Short mmCIF file of C-alpha atoms in Angstrom, two decimals:
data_model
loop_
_atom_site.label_atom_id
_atom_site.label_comp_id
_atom_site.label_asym_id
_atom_site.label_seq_id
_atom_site.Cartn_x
_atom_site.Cartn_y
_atom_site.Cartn_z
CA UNK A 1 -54.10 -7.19 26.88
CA UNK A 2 -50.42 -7.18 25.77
CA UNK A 3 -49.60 -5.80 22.59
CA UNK A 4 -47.28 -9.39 22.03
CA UNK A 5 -49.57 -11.80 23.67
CA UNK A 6 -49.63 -15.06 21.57
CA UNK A 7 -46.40 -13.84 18.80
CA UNK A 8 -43.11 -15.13 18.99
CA UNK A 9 -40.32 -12.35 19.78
CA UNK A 10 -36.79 -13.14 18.59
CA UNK A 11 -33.93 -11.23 19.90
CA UNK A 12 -30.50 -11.49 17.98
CA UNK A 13 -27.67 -12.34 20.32
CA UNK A 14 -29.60 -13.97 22.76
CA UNK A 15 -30.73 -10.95 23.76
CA UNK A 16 -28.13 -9.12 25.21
CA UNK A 17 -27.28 -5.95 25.63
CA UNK A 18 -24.23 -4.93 23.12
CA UNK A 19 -25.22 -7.93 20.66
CA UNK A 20 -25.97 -7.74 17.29
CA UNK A 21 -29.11 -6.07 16.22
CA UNK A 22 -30.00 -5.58 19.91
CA UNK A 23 -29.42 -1.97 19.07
CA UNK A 24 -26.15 -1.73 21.55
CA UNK A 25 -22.42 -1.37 20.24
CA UNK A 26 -21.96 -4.38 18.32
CA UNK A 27 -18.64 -6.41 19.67
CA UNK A 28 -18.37 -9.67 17.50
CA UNK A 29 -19.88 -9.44 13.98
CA UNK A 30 -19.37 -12.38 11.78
CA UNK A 31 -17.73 -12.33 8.51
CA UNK A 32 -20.97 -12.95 6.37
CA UNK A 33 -22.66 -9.72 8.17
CA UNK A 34 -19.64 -8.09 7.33
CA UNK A 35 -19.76 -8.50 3.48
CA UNK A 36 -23.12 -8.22 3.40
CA UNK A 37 -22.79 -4.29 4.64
CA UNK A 38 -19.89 -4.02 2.01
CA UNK A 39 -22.70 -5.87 -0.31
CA UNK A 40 -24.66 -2.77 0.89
CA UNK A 41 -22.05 -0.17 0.69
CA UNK A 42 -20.90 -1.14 -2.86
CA UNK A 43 -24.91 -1.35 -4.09
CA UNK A 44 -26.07 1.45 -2.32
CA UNK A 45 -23.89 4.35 -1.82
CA UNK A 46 -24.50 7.25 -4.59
CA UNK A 47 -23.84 10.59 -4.97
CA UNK A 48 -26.57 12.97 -6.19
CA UNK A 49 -28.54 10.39 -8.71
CA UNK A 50 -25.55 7.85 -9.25
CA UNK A 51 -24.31 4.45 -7.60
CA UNK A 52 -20.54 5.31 -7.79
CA UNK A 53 -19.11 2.11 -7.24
CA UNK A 54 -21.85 -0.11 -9.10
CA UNK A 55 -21.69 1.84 -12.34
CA UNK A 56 -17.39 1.71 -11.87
CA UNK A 57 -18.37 -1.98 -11.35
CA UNK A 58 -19.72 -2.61 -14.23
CA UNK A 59 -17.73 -0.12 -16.55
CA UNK A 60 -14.79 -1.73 -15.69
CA UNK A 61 -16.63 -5.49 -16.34
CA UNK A 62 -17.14 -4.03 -19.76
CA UNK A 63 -13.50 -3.53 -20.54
CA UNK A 64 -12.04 -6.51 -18.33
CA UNK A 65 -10.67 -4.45 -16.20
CA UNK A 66 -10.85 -6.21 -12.70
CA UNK A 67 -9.97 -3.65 -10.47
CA UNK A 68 -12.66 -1.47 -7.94
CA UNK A 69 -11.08 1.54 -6.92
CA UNK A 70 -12.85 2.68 -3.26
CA UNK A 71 -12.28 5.70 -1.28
CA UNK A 72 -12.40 5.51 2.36
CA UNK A 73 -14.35 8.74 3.08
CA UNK A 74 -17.05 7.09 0.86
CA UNK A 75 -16.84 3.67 3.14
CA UNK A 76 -16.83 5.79 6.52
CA UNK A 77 -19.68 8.39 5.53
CA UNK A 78 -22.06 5.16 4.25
CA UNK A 79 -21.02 3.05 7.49
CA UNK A 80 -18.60 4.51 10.18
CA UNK A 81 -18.14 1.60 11.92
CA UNK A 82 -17.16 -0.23 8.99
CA UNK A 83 -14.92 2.51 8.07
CA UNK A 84 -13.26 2.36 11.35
CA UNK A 85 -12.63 -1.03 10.59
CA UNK A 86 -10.87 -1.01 7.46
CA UNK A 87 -8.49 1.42 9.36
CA UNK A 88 -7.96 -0.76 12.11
CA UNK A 89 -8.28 -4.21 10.64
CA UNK A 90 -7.67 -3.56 6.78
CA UNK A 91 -5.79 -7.44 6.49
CA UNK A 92 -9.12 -9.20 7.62
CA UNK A 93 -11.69 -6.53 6.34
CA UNK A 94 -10.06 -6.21 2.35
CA UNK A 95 -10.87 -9.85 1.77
CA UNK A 96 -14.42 -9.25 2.64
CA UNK A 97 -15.34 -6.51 0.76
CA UNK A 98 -13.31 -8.29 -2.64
CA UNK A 99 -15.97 -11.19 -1.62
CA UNK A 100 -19.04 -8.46 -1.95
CA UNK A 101 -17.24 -7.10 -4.91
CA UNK A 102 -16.98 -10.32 -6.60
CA UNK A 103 -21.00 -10.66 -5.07
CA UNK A 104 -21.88 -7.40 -7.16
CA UNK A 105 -19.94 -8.57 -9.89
CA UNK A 106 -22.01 -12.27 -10.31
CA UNK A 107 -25.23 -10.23 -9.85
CA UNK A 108 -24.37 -8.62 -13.29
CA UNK A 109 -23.75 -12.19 -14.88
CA UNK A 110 -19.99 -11.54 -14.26
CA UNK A 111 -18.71 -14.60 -11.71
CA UNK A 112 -14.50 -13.24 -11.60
CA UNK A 113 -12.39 -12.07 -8.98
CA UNK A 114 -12.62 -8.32 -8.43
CA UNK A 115 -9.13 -6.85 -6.84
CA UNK A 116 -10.32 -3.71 -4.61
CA UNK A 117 -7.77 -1.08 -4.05
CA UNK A 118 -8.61 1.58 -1.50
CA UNK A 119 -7.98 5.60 -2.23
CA UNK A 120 -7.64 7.86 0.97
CA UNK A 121 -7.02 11.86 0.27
CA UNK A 122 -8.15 13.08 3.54
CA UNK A 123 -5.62 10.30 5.25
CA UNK A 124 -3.23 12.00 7.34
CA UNK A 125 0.10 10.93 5.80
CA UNK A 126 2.99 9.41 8.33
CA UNK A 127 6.79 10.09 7.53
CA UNK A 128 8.42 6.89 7.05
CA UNK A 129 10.61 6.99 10.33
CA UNK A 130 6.94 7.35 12.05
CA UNK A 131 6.03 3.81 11.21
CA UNK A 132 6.34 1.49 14.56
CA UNK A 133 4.95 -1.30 16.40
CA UNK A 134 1.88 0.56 16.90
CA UNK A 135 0.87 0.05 13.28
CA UNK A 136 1.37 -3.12 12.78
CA UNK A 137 -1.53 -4.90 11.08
CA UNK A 138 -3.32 -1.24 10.11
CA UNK A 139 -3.84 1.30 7.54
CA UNK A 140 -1.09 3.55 7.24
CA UNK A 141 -0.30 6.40 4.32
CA UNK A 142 3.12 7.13 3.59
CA UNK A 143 5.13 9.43 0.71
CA UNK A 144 8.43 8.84 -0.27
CA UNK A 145 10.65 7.60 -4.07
CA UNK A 146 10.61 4.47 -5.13
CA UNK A 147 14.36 4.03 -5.15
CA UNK A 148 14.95 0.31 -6.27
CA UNK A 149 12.50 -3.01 -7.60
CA UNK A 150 12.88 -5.91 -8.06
CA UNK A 151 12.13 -8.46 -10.94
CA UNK A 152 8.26 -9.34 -11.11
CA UNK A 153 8.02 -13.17 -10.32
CA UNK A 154 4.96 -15.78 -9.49
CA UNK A 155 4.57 -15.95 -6.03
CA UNK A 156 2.33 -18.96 -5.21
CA UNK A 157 -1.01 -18.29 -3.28
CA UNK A 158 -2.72 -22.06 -2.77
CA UNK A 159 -0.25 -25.27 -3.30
CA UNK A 160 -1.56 -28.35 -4.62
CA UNK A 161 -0.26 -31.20 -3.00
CA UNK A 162 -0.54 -35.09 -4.25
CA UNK A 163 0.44 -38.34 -2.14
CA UNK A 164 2.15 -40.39 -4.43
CA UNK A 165 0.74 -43.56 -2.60
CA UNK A 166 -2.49 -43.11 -2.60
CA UNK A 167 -3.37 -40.30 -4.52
CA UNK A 168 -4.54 -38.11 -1.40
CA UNK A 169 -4.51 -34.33 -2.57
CA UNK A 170 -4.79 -31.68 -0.12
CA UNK A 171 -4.39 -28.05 -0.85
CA UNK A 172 -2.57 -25.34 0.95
CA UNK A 173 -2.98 -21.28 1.59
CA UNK A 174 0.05 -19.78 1.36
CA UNK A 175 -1.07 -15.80 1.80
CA UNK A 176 1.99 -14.38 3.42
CA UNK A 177 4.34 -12.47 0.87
CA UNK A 178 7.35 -12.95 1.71
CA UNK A 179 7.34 -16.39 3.40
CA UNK A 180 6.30 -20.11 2.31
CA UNK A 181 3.84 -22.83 3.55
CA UNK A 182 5.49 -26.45 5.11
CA UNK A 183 4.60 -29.48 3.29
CA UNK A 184 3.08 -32.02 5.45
CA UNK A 185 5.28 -35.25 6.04
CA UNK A 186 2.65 -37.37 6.47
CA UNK A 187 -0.46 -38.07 4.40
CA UNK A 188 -3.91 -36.83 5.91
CA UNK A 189 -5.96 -39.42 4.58
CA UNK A 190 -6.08 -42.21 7.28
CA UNK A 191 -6.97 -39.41 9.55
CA UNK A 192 -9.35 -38.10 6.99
CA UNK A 193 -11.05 -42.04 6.89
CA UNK A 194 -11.50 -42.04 10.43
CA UNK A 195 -12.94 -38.68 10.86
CA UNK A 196 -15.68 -39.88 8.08
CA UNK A 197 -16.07 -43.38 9.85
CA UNK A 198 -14.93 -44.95 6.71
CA UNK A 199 -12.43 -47.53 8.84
CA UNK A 200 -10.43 -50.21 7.30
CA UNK A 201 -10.32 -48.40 3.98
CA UNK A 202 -6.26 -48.48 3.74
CA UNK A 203 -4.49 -51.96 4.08
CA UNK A 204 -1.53 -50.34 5.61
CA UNK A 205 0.12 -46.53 6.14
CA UNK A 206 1.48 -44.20 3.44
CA UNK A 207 5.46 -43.33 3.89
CA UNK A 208 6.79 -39.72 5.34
CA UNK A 209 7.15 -37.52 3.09
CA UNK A 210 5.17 -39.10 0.49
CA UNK A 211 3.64 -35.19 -0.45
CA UNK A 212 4.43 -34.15 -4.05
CA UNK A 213 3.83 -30.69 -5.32
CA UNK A 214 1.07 -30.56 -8.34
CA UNK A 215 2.60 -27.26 -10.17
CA UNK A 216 -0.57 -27.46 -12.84
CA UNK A 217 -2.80 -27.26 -9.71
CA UNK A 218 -1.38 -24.85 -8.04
CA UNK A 219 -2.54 -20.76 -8.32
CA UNK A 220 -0.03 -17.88 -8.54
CA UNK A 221 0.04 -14.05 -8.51
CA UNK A 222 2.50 -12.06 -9.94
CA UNK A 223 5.05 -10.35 -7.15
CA UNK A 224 7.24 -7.87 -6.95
CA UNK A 225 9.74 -6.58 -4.51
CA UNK A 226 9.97 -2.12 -4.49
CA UNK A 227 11.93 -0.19 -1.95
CA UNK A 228 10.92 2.91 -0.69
CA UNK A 229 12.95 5.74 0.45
CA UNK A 230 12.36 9.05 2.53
CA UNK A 231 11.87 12.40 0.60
CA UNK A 232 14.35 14.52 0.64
CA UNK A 233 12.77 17.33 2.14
CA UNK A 234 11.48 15.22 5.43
CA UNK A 235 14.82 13.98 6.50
CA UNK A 236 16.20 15.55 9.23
CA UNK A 237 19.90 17.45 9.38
CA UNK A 238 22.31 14.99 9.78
CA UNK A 239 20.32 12.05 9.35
CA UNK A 240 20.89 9.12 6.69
CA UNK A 241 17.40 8.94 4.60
CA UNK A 242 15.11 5.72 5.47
CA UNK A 243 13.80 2.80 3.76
CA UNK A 244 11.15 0.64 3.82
CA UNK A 245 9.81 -2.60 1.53
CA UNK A 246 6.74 -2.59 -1.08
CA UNK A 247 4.65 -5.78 -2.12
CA UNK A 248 3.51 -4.06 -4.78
CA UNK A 249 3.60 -5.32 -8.97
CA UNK A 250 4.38 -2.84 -11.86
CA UNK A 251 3.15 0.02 -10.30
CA UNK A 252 5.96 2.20 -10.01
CA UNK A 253 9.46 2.65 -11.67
CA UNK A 254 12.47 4.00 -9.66
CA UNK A 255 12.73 7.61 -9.21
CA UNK A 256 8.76 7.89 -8.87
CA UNK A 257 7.65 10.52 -6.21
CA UNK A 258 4.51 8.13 -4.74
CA UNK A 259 2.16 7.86 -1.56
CA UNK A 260 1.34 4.59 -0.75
CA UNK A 261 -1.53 3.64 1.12
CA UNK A 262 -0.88 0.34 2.87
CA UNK A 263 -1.02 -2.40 5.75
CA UNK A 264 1.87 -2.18 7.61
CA UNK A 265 3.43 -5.87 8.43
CA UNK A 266 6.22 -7.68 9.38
CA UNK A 267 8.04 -11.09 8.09
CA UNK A 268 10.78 -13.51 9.16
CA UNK A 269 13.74 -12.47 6.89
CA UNK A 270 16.56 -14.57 8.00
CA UNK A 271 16.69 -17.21 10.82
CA UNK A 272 19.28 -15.76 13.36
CA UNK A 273 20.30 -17.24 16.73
CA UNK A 274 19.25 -15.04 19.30
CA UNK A 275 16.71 -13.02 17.49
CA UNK A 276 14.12 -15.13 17.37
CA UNK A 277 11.45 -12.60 17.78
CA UNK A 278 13.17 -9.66 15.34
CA UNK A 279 10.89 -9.01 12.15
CA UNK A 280 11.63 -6.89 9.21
CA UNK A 281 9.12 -4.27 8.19
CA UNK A 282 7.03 -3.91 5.12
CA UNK A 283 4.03 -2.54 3.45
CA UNK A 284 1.91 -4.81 1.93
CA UNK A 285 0.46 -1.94 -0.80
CA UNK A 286 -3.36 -1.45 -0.88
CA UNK A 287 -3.54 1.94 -2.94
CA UNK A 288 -0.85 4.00 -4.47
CA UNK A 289 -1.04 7.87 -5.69
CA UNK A 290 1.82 9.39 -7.73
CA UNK A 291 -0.33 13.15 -7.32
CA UNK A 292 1.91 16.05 -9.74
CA UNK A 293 1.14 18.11 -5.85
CA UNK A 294 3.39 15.76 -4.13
CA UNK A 295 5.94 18.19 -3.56
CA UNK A 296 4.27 21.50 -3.19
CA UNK A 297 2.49 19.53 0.21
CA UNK A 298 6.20 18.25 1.40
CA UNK A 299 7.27 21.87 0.95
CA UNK A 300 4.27 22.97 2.56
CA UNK A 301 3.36 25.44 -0.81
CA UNK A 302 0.15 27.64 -0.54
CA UNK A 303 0.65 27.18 -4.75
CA UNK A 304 -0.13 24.31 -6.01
CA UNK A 305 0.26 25.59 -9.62
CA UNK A 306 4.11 25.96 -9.29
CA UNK A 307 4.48 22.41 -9.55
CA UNK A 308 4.34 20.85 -12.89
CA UNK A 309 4.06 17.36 -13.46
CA UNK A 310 7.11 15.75 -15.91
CA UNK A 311 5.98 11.99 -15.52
CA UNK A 312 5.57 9.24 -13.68
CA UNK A 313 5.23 11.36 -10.27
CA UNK A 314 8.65 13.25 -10.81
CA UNK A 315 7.92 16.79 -10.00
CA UNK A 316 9.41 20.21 -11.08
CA UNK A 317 9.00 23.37 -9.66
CA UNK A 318 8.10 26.72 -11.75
CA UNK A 319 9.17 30.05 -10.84
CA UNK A 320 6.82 33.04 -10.72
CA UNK A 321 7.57 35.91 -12.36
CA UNK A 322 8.61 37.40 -8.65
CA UNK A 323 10.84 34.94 -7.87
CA UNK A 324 12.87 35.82 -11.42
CA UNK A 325 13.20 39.29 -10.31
CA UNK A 326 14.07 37.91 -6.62
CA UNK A 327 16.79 35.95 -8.57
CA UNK A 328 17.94 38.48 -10.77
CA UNK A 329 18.50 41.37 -7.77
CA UNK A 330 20.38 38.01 -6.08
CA UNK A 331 22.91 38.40 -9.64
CA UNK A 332 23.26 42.00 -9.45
CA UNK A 333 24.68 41.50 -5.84
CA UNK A 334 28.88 42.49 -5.89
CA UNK A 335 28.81 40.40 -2.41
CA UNK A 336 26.96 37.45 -3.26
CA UNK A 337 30.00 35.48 -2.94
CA UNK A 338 30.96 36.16 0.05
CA UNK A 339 26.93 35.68 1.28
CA UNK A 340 26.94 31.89 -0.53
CA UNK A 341 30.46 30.66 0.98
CA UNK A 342 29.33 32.41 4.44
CA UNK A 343 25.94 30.18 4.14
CA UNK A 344 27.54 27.11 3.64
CA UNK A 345 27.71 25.17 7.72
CA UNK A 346 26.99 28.46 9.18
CA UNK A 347 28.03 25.98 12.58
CA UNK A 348 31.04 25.78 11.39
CA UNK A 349 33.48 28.65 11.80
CA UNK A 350 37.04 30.24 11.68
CA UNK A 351 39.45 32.23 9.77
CA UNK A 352 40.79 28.74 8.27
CA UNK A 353 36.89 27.66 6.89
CA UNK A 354 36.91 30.67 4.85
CA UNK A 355 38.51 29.43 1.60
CA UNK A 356 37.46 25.96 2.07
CA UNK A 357 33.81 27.65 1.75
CA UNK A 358 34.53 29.39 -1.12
CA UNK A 359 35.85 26.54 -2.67
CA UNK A 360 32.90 24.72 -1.59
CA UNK A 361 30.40 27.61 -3.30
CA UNK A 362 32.42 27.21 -6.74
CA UNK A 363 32.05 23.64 -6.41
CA UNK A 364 28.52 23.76 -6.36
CA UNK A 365 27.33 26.57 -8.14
CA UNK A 366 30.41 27.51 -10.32
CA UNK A 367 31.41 27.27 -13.87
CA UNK A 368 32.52 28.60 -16.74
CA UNK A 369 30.78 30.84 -19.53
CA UNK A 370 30.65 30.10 -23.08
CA UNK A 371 28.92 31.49 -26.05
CA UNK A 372 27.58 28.87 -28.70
CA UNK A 373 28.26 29.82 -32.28
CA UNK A 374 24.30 29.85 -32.44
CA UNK A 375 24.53 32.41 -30.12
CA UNK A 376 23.41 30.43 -26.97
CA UNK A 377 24.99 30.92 -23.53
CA UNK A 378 25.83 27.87 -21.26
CA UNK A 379 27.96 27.31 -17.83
#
């Protein structure tokens, strides 16, 4: 006798090999399997005896605060596969998992929109001149200053439109950042009538253009516009410092040291004959870190301690004790003249690039002495 004789066997995917819960690689998995796993992940994952991202759930809830911070090593060591596909899909997976978080958040008698941003330490960081076509539409981590933003505005996510003939309202997505959504010209509900057999409903055709935007109706997000520059330190000799856009809102000030964790994308800045297909970069911001360690790793220091945080990611660096004496043997030198103007260009030599050196070395590190009346020295 056979051990299924007379029960019904099911086999997801039809059955075959590679399908969804067949046990082979899964190749299409719908979007409601999807957040359910991220329903899973953000219920389920602990460490020791706590649910990490349940109790930050619901300790934020308690204080209004509507943001779920996840880290990536958490997502990857709970569910690789999903992991790998935040990394390679992050535009289409970060919706999802905002969906489970916003799941979690109604299971807790909580029904609001949870913002997820993602965290990534062990994320190999990219300079910015590293960022091609290749990442495109995926996860990328980049450093660099914030060296210019722009003034936070509403940017419109879903447009309300009304037909002012016959009342027809329709509403439009309008996710893209940086670009806007085209108004239909004419009105959708004869079509709508016919597609729900309801014929004979309107005497006679609504005008073009008959489409009015409903601001009242409409939903907005804040926006804002930051510019991100190279560090210092990664440029290469001879090479102008590179920039690259942030959609990112009151997150950083100028001058901030950060590393941004983002989706690398594209838009349609200006419409120019010829270049139809050209796109201008930018990073549609996911996570951001303004770490006080910044600069020791972009200096590559073993010593983390030597840098010391002075706000808002800008970074100083503290001398050892060593490095004093280093310094002070350096001020005892007669020749140390001579040694700064001769490292200044070293490429560039001859009798007549002597003085201009020297001038050079003043110009940098010169000045004059003065004693305070309190008894302080400047230069």
């Amino acid at each position: 006798m056979d051990w299924d004789q007379g029960a019904v066997t099911s086999l997801a995917g039809g059955g075959q090999p590679g399908a969804p819960g067949t046990g082979g690689a899964s190749t299409v998995t719908s979007s409601y399997d999807l957040t359910r796993r991220c329903v899973s992940f953000l219920r389920g994952f602990r460490e020791e005896n706590t649910f990490v991202y349940r109790a930050q759930l619901t300790s934020h809830l308690r204080r209004s605060h509507l943001v779920l911070e996840v880290e990536l090593r958490d997502l990857t060591s709970y569910d690789a596969e999903l992991g790998d596909m935040f990394l390679s899909k992050p535009a289409q997976m970060l919706p999802l998992l905002e969906a489970a978080a916003a799941q979690v958040a109604k299971q807790q008698q909580q029904s609001l929109p949870i913002q997820i941003v993602l965290k990534s330490a062990a994320m190999e960081s990219l300079r910015l001149r590293d960022v091609h076509a290749s990442q495109v539409n995926r996860l990328v981590k980049v450093p660099g200053i914030v060296i210019s933003s722009s003034k936070v505005r509403a940017k419109c996510m879903s447009i309300s439109v009304q037909c002012k003939n016959c009342g027809h309202v329709k509403n439009l997505p309008c996710p893209s950042a940086f670009q806007g959504v085209a108004v239909p010209r004419n009105c959708d509900r004869r079509a709508q009538n016919d597609a729900e057999g309801s014929m004979g409903v309107l005497q006679q055709d609504c005008p073009k253009d008959s489409y009015v935007i409903v601001p009242d109706k409409c939903s907005y997000v804040d926006q804002q516009t930051l510019k991100l520059q190279e560090s210092p330190e990664v440029v290469p000799t001879g090479e102008m410092p590179r920039h690259l856009l942030l959609y990112l809102v009151d997150k950083a000030s100028p001058g901030t040291r950060v590393s941004i964790l983002g989706i690398s994308s594209v838009f349609n800045a200006k419409k120019q004959v010829g270049a139809v297909a050209i796109r201008t970069p930018y990073l549609r911001v996911v996570g951001i870190e303004v770490p006080s360690s910044l600069l020791a790793s972009l200096l590559m220091h073993d010593d983390i301690q030597q840098i010391d945080e002075e706000g808002a990611g800008r970074a100083k660096v503290v001398f050892t004790p060593r490095e004093e004496e280093i310094f002070a043997d350096m001020a005892r030198d007669p020749n140390l003249y001579e040694k700064l103007s001769a490292s200044i260009a070293p490429s560039i030599y001859g009798d007549y690039t002597v003085n201009i050196k020297k001038a050079i070395a003043c110009l940098l590190i010169g000045g004059s002495r003065k004693r305070l009346p309190d008894g302080m020295i400047v230069r």
